[in-house]
XYZ file of C-alpha atoms in Angstrom:
575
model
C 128.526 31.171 185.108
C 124.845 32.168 185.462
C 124.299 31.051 188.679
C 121.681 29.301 190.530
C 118.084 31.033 191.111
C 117.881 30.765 194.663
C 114.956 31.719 197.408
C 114.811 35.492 196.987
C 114.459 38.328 199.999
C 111.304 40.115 199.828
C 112.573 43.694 199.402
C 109.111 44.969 198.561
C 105.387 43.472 197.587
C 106.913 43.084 194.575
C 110.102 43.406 194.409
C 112.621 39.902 195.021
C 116.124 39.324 194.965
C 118.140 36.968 195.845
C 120.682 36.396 199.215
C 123.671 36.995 197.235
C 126.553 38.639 199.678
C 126.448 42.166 199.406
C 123.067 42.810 197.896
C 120.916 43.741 200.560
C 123.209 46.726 201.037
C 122.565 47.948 197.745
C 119.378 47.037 197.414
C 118.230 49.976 199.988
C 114.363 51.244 199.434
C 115.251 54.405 197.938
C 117.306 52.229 195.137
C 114.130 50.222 195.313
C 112.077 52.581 194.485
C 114.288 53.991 191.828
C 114.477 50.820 190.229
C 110.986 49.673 190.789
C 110.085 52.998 188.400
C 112.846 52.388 185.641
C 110.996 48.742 185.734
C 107.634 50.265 184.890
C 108.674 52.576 182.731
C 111.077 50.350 180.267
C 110.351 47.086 180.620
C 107.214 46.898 178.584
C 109.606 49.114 175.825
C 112.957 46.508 175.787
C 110.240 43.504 175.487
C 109.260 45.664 172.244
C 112.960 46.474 170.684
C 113.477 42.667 171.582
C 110.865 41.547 169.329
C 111.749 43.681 166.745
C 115.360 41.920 166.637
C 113.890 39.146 166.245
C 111.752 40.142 163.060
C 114.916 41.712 161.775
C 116.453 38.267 162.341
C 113.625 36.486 160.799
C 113.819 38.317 157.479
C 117.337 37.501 157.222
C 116.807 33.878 157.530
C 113.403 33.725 155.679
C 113.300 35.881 152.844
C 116.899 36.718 152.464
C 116.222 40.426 153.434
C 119.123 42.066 155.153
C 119.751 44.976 157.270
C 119.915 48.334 155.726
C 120.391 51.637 155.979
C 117.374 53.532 157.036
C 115.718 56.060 154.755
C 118.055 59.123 154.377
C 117.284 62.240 156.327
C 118.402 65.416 158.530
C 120.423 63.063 160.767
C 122.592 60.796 158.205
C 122.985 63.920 155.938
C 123.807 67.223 157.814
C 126.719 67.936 159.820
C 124.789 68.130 163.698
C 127.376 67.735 166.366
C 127.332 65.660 169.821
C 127.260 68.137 172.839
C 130.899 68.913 174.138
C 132.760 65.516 174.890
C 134.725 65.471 177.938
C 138.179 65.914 177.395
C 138.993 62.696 179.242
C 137.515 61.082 176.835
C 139.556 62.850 173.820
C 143.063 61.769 175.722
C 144.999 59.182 173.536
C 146.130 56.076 174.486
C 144.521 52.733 175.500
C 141.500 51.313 177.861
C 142.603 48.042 180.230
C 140.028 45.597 179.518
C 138.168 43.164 182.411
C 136.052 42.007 184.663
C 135.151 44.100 187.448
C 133.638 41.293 189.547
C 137.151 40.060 189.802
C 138.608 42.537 192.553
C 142.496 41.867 192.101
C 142.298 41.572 188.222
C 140.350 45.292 188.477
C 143.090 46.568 191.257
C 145.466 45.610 188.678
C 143.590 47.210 185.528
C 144.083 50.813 187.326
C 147.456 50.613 188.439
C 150.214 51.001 186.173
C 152.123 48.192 184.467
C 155.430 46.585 184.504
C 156.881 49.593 182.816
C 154.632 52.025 184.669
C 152.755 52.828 181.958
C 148.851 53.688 183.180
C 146.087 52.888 181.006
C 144.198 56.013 180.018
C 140.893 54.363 180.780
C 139.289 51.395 182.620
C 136.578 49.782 181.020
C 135.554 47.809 184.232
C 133.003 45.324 182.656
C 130.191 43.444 184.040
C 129.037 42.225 180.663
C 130.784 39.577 178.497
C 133.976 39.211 180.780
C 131.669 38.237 183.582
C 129.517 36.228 184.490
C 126.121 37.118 183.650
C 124.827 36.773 187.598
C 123.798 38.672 190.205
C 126.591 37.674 192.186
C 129.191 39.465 189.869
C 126.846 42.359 189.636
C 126.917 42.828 192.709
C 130.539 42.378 193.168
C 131.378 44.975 190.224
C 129.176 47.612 191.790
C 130.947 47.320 195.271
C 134.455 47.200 193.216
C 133.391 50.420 191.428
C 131.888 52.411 194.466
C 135.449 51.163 196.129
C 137.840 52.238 193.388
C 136.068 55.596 192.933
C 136.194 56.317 196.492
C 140.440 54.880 196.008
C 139.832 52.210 199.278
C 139.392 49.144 197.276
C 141.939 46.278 198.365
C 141.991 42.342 197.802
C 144.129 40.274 199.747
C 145.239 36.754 198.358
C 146.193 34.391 201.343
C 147.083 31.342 198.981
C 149.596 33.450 197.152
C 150.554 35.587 200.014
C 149.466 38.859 197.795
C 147.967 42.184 198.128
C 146.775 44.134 196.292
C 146.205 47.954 196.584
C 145.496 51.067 194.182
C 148.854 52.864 193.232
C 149.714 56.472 193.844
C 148.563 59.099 191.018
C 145.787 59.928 188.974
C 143.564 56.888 188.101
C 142.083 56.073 184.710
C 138.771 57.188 184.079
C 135.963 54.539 184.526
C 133.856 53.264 181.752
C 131.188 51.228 182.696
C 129.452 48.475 180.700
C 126.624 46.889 181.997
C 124.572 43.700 180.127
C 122.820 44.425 177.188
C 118.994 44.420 176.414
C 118.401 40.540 175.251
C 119.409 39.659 178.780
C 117.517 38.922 181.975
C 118.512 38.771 185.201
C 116.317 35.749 186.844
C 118.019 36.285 190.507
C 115.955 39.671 190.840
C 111.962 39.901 190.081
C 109.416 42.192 189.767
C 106.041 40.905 190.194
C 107.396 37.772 189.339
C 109.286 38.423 186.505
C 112.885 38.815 185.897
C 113.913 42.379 185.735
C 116.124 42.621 182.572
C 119.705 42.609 183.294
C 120.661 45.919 181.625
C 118.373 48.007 183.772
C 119.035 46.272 186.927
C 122.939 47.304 186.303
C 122.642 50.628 184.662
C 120.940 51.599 188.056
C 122.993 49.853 190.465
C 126.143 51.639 188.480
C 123.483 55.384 188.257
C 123.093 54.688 191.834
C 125.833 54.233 193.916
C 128.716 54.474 191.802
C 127.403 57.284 190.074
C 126.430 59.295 193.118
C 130.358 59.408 194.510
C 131.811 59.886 190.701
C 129.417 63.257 190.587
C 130.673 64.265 193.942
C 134.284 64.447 192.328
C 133.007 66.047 189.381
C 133.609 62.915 187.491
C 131.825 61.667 184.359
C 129.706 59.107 184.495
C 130.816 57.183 181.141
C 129.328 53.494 179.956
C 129.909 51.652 176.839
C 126.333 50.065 175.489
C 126.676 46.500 174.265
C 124.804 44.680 171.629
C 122.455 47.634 170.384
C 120.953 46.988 166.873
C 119.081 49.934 166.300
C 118.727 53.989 167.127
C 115.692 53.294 168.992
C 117.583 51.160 171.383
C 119.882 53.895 171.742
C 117.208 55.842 172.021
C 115.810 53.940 175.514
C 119.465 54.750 177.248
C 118.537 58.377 176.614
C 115.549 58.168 178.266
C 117.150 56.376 180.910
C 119.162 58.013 181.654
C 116.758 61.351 181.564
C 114.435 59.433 183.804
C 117.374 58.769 186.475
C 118.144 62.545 186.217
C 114.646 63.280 186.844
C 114.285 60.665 189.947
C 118.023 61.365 191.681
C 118.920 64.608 192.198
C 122.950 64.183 192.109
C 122.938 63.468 188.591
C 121.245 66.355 187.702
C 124.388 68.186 186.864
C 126.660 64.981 186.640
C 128.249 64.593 183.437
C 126.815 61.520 182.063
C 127.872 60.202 178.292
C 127.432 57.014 176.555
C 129.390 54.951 173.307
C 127.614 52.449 171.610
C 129.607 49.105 170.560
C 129.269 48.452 167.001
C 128.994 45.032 167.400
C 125.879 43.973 165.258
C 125.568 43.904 162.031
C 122.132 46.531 162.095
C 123.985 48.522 164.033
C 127.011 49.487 161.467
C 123.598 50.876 159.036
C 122.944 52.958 162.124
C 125.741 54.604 163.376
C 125.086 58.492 162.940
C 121.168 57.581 163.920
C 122.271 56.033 166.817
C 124.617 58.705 167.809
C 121.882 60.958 167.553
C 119.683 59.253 169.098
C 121.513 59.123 172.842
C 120.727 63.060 172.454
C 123.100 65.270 175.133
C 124.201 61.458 176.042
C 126.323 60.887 172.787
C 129.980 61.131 173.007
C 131.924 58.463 170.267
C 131.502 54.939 168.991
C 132.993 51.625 169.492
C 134.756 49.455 166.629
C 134.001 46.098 167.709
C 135.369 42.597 166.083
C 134.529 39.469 167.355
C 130.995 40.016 168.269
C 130.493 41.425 165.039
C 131.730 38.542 163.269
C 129.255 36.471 164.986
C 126.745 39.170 164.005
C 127.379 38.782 160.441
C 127.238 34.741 161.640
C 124.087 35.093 162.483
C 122.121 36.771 160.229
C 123.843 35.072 157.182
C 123.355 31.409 158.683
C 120.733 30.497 156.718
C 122.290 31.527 153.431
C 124.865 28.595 152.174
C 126.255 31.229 149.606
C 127.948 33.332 153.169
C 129.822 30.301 154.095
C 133.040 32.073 155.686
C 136.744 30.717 155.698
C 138.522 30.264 158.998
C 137.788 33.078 161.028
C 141.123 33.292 162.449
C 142.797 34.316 158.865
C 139.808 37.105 158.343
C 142.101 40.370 159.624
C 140.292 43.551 159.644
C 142.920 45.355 158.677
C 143.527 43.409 155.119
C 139.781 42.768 154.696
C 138.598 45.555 152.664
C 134.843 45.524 153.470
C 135.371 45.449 157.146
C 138.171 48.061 156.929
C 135.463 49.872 155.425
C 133.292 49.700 158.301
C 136.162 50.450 160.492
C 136.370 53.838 158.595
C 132.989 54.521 158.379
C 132.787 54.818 161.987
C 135.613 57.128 162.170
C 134.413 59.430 159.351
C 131.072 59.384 161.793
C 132.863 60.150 164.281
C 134.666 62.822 162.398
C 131.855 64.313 161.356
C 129.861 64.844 164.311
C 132.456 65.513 166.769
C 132.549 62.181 168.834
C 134.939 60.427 169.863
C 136.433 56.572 167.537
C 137.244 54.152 169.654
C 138.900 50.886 168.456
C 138.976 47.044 169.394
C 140.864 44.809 171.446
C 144.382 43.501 171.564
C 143.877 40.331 173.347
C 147.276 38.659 173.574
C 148.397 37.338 177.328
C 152.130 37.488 178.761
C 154.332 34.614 178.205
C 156.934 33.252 180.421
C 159.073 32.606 177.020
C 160.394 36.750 175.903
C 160.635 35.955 172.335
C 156.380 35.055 172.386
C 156.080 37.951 174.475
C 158.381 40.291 171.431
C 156.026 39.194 168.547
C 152.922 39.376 170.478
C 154.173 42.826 171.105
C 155.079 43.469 167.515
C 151.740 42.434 166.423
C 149.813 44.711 169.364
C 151.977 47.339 168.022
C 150.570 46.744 164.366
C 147.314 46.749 164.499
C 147.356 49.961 166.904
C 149.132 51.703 164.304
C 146.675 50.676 161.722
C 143.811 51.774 164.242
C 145.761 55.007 164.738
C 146.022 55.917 161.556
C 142.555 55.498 160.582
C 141.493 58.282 163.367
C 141.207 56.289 166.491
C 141.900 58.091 169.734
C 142.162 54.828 172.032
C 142.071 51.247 171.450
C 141.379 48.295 173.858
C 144.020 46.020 175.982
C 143.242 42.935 177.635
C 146.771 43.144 179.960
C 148.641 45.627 181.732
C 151.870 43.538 179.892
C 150.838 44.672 176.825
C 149.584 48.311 177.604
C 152.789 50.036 176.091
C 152.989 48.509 172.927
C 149.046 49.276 172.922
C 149.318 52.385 173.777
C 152.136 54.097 172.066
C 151.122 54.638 168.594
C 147.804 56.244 169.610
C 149.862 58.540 171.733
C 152.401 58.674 168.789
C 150.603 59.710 166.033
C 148.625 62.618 168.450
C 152.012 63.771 169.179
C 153.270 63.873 165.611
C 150.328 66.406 165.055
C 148.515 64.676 162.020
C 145.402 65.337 161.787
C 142.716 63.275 159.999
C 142.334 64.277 156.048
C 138.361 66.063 154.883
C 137.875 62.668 152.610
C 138.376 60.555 156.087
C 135.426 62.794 157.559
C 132.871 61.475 155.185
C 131.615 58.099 155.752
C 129.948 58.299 152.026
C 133.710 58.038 151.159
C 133.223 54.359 152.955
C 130.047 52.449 152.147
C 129.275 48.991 153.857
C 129.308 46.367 151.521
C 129.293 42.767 153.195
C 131.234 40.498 151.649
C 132.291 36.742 152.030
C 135.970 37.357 153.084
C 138.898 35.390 150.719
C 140.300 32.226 152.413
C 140.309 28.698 152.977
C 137.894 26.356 154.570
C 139.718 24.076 156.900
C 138.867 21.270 159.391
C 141.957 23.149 161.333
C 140.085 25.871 161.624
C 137.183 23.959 162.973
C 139.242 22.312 165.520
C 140.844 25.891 166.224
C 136.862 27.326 167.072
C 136.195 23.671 168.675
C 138.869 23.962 171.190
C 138.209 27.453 172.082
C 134.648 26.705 172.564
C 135.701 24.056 175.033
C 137.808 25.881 177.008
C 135.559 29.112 177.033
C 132.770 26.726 178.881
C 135.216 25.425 181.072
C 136.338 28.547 182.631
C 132.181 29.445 182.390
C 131.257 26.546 184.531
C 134.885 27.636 186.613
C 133.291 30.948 187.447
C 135.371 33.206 184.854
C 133.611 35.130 182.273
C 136.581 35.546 180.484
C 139.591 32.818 180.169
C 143.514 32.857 178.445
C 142.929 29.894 175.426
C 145.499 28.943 173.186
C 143.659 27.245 170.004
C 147.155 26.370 169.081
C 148.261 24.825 172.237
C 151.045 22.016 171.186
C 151.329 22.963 167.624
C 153.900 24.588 166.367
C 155.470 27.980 166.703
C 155.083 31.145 168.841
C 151.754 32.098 169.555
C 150.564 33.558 172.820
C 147.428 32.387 174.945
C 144.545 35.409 173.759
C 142.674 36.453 176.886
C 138.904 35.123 175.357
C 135.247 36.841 176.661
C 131.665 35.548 175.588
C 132.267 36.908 171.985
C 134.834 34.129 171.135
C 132.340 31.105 172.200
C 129.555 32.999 170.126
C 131.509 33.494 167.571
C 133.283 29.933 167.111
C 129.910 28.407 168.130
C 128.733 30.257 164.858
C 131.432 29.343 162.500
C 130.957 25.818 163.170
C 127.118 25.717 163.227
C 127.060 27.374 159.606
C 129.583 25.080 158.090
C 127.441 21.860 159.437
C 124.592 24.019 158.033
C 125.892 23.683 154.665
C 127.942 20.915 154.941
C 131.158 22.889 153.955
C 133.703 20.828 152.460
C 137.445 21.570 153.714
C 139.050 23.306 150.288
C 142.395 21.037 150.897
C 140.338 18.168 150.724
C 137.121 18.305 149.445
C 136.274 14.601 150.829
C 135.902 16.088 154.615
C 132.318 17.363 154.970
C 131.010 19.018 158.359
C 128.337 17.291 159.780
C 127.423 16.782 163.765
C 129.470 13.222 163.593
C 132.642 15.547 162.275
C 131.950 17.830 164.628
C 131.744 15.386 167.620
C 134.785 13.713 166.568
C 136.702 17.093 166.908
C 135.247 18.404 170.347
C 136.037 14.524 171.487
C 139.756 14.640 170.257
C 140.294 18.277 171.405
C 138.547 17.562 175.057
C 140.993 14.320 175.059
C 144.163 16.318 173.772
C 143.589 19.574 176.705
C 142.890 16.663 179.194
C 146.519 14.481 178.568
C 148.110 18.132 178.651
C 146.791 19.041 181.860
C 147.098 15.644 183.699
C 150.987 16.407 182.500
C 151.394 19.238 184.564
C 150.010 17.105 188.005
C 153.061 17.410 190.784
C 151.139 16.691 193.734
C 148.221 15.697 196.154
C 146.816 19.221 195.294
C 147.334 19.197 191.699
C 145.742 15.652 191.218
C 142.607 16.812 193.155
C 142.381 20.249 190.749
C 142.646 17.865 188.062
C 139.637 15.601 189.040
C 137.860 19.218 189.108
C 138.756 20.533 185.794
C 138.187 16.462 184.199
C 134.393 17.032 185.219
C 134.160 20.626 183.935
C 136.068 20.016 180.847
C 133.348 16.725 179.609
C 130.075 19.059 180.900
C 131.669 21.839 178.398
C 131.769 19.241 175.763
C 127.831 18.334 176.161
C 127.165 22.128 176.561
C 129.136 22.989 173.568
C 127.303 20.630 171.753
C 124.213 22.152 172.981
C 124.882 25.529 171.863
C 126.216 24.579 168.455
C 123.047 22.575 167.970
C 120.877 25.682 169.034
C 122.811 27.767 166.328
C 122.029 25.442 163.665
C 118.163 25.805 164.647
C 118.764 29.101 164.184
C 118.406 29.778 167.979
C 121.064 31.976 168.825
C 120.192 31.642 172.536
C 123.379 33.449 175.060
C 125.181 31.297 176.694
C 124.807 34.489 179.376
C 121.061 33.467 179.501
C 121.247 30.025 181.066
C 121.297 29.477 184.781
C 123.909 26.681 186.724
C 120.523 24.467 186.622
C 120.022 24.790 183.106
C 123.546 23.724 181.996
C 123.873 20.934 184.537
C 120.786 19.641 183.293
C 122.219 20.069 180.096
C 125.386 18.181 180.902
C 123.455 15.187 182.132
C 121.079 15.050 179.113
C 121.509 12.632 176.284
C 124.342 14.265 173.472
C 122.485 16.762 171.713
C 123.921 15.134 168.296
């Protein structure tokens, strides 16, 4: 949860922040004055590129003009290549997935698994499983410095636990930071917020960075939410202007990976590539916050109403296998490094929920495998085998990629409404997990287990859930009240906010009896009382942000502080 702006330390004439525990540390002049110049040289440049999302946006929703691909030219036609990628990068396997504010959840993401099997990579995130605050900035950048240097502990006096890197060699670190649309109100500069992906990229350049190059480490970081090459274009410079200012990166490794998780962004791949200059080293296949990309920009049209998201498989959706491949056959072609998506399924105490969650991790690793990616994305240490294994599997085997999968014009993007039905189950499914995503929000967690199928049933595992599965149900439901889609099964249900209400007032209800089952004692009955007043404040800020979506305002929920959604919560319904 965004947290509260509070009164801020003076750390200069004009720079602010605020008294969160451990900032003043990092916050030393010299990072100051580092900072203070990445501030004067970018800001004035991300206020630009965020404009210009908006226009793109605009044009979408006002005159039916989509993204494209940009005019063709040296870059999307000739066969460049991306400076040498670290072979760290080029191992095959799977990246842990999580927070890195959350110290014994990252102490676990390094160490090996049940079955000792070590994820390959760490992608220790202080972006959509966190947060958004300064608090969990701040906590991730200590976590980092702490597992570089291998002294990082957590001890858990409730449970009795403790928690301590294992033996051998870690997994590399890849760091992602909040994107460009975000602001970070908790530190100023002349009194305005400083946005949130500079303030983080130089915390992470800073510190982290500093003890990674004296290990002759890379320096890796996945970008979130870019939409166009000139975005990628501003991490270049960056990062050249932290090169230029801090003398131990100047022969630190330092590469990036954009996430393809906007729909501009898959028209941009190889311009974007090119654009993060010596920087460049793969791409990212992302899936849920490209769904709500595609949300987004199609909202306005009622001819792009989509059926239940949760049917919509990449794998056995042609046009966004397409885009899959396209990436790879980018990839391919310049000498970077595919990465794939995430396999979010939690462990179960019942083995048989456990086997077919592992069956299906299993699946659609193969499928990722055998379209070229190197490494795919885990959100448990459980599941890391089953994750893991065909990647390594299929690099063993020796098969290499074929020359057709090496050219993306073999894959062109066509967007499509995907085949499949229009449910009110499927609204309730994206209700629910809206619900419980604020919950855990206003709980402190960035990123929460949610079972949309809780009590129904069947075998089906809790899915570990980030930012991009509120977004994304928030923007299936707004777009079918939009258009007032009828459910296909029967066509007498309409979505409209009194449907919608109805469904977040059952589902709030239904989670509610379900957790006052599990009270045992004193303690439990008090937790209880907690969670009852999160659980209605997610309902009125669920309504909110549904509301916002079908203004078209496509506001994060990463952008409001605790204020704003407690005033929120104690506002009249929204609908």
């Amino acid at each position: 949860m965004a947290s509260e702006v509070s009164p801020q330390i003076l750390a200069t004439p004009r720079l602010r922040f605020a008294p969160v525990e451990g900032a003043a540390e990092l916050f030393t002049p010299t990072f100051v004055d580092y900072l203070l110049r990445l501030h004067d040289e970018f800001t004035g440049r991300i206020h630009q590129l965020r404009e210009k999302r908006a226009e793109t946006l605009k044009k979408a929703h006002e005159q039916g003009i989509m993204p494209a691909h940009l005019p063709v030219s040296r870059i999307n036609t000739e066969d460049w290549q991306v400076p040498p990628v670290p072979q760290d990068l080029w191992e095959p396997g799977i990246e842990i997935s999580g927070p890195a504010s959350i110290t014994h959840m990252f102490i676990n993401a390094l160490n090996p698994g049940p079955d000792g099997t070590r994820a390959e990579g760490d992608l220790d995130d202080d972006e959509d499983s966190a947060r958004h605050c300064l608090s969990d900035t701040v906590t991730a950048t200590w976590n980092r410095l702490g597992a570089v240097q291998r002294r990082l502990t957590f001890r858990d006096a409730e449970r009795g636990r403790q928690y301590t890197i294992a033996a051998g060699e870690l997994p590399f670190f890849m760091h992602r930071e909040r994107g460009l649309h975000l602001d970070e109100p908790e530190v100023t500069v002349d009194g305005a917020p400083i946005p949130a992906s500079t303030l983080g990229t130089a915390l992470t350049l800073f510190h982290v960075g500093r003890e990674q190059a004296a290990r002759g480490q890379g320096i890796y970081f996945y970008l979130p939410k870019l939409e166009s090459a000139q975005e990628a274009a501003l991490y270049r410079d960056l990062f050249d202007a932290s090169r230029a200012q801090l003398d131990f990166l100047r022969g630190a490794v330092i590469k990036a990976i954009p996430l393809i998780e906007s729909l501009p962004a898959a028209y941009q791949m190889e311009e974007m590539l090119y654009a993060l200059g010596p920087y460049g080293a793969g791409l990212n296949a992302a899936r849920w916050d490209f769904k709500a990309s595609m949300f987004e920009y199609a909202m306005a049209d009622p001819n792009a109403v989509w059926p239940d998201r949760f049917g919509v498989d990449i794998k056995t959706t042609p046009f966004l296998a397409n885009i899959f491949r396209r990436l790879v056959a980018i990839c391919l072609k310049h000498g970077a490094v595919p990465i794939g998506g995430m396999a979010t399924p939690l462990p179960n105490p019942d083995p048989e929920v456990n086997r077919v969650a592992a069956e299906a991790i299993r699946a659609d690793k193969v499928w990722e495998a055998q379209q070229g990616f190197i490494r795919g994305w885990v959100a448990h240490i459980f599941h890391m085998k089953p994750a893991a294994d065909p990647f390594k599997e299929i690099a063993a085997s020796g098969w290499k990629p074929t020359p057709e999968m090496a050219d993306p014009n073999n894959y062109p993007i066509d967007i499509k409404v995907p085949d499949g039905p229009i449910t009110m189950e499927g609204t309730r499914r994206n209700a629910r997990m809206v619900i419980e995503y604020v919950e855990g929000w206003l709980n402190g967690r960035g990123a929460k287990g949610i079972d949309s199928l809780a009590g129904r049933p069947g075998l089906h595992p809790a899915l570990m859930e980030d930012l991009a599965t509120g977004r994304m149900s928030v923007a299936q439901i707004a777009q079918r009240i939009l258009h007032r889609a009828r459910d296909c099964q029967d066509p007498s249900q309409v979505h409209d906010f009194p449907v919608v209400k109805r469904l977040l007032q059952a589902e709030v209800d239904d989670i509610l009896v379900r957790l006052q089952a599990t009270i045992r004692n004193d303690r439990d009955k008090a937790a209880y009382a907690q969670a009852e007043v999160r659980y209605r404040k997610a309902v009125k800020i669920a309504m909110r942000w549904i509301k916002n979506y079908t203004e078209l305002n496509f506001r994060s929920l990463g952008s409001y502080t605790a204020v704003d959604l407690d005033d929120i919560a104690a506002a009249d319904d929204p609908f």
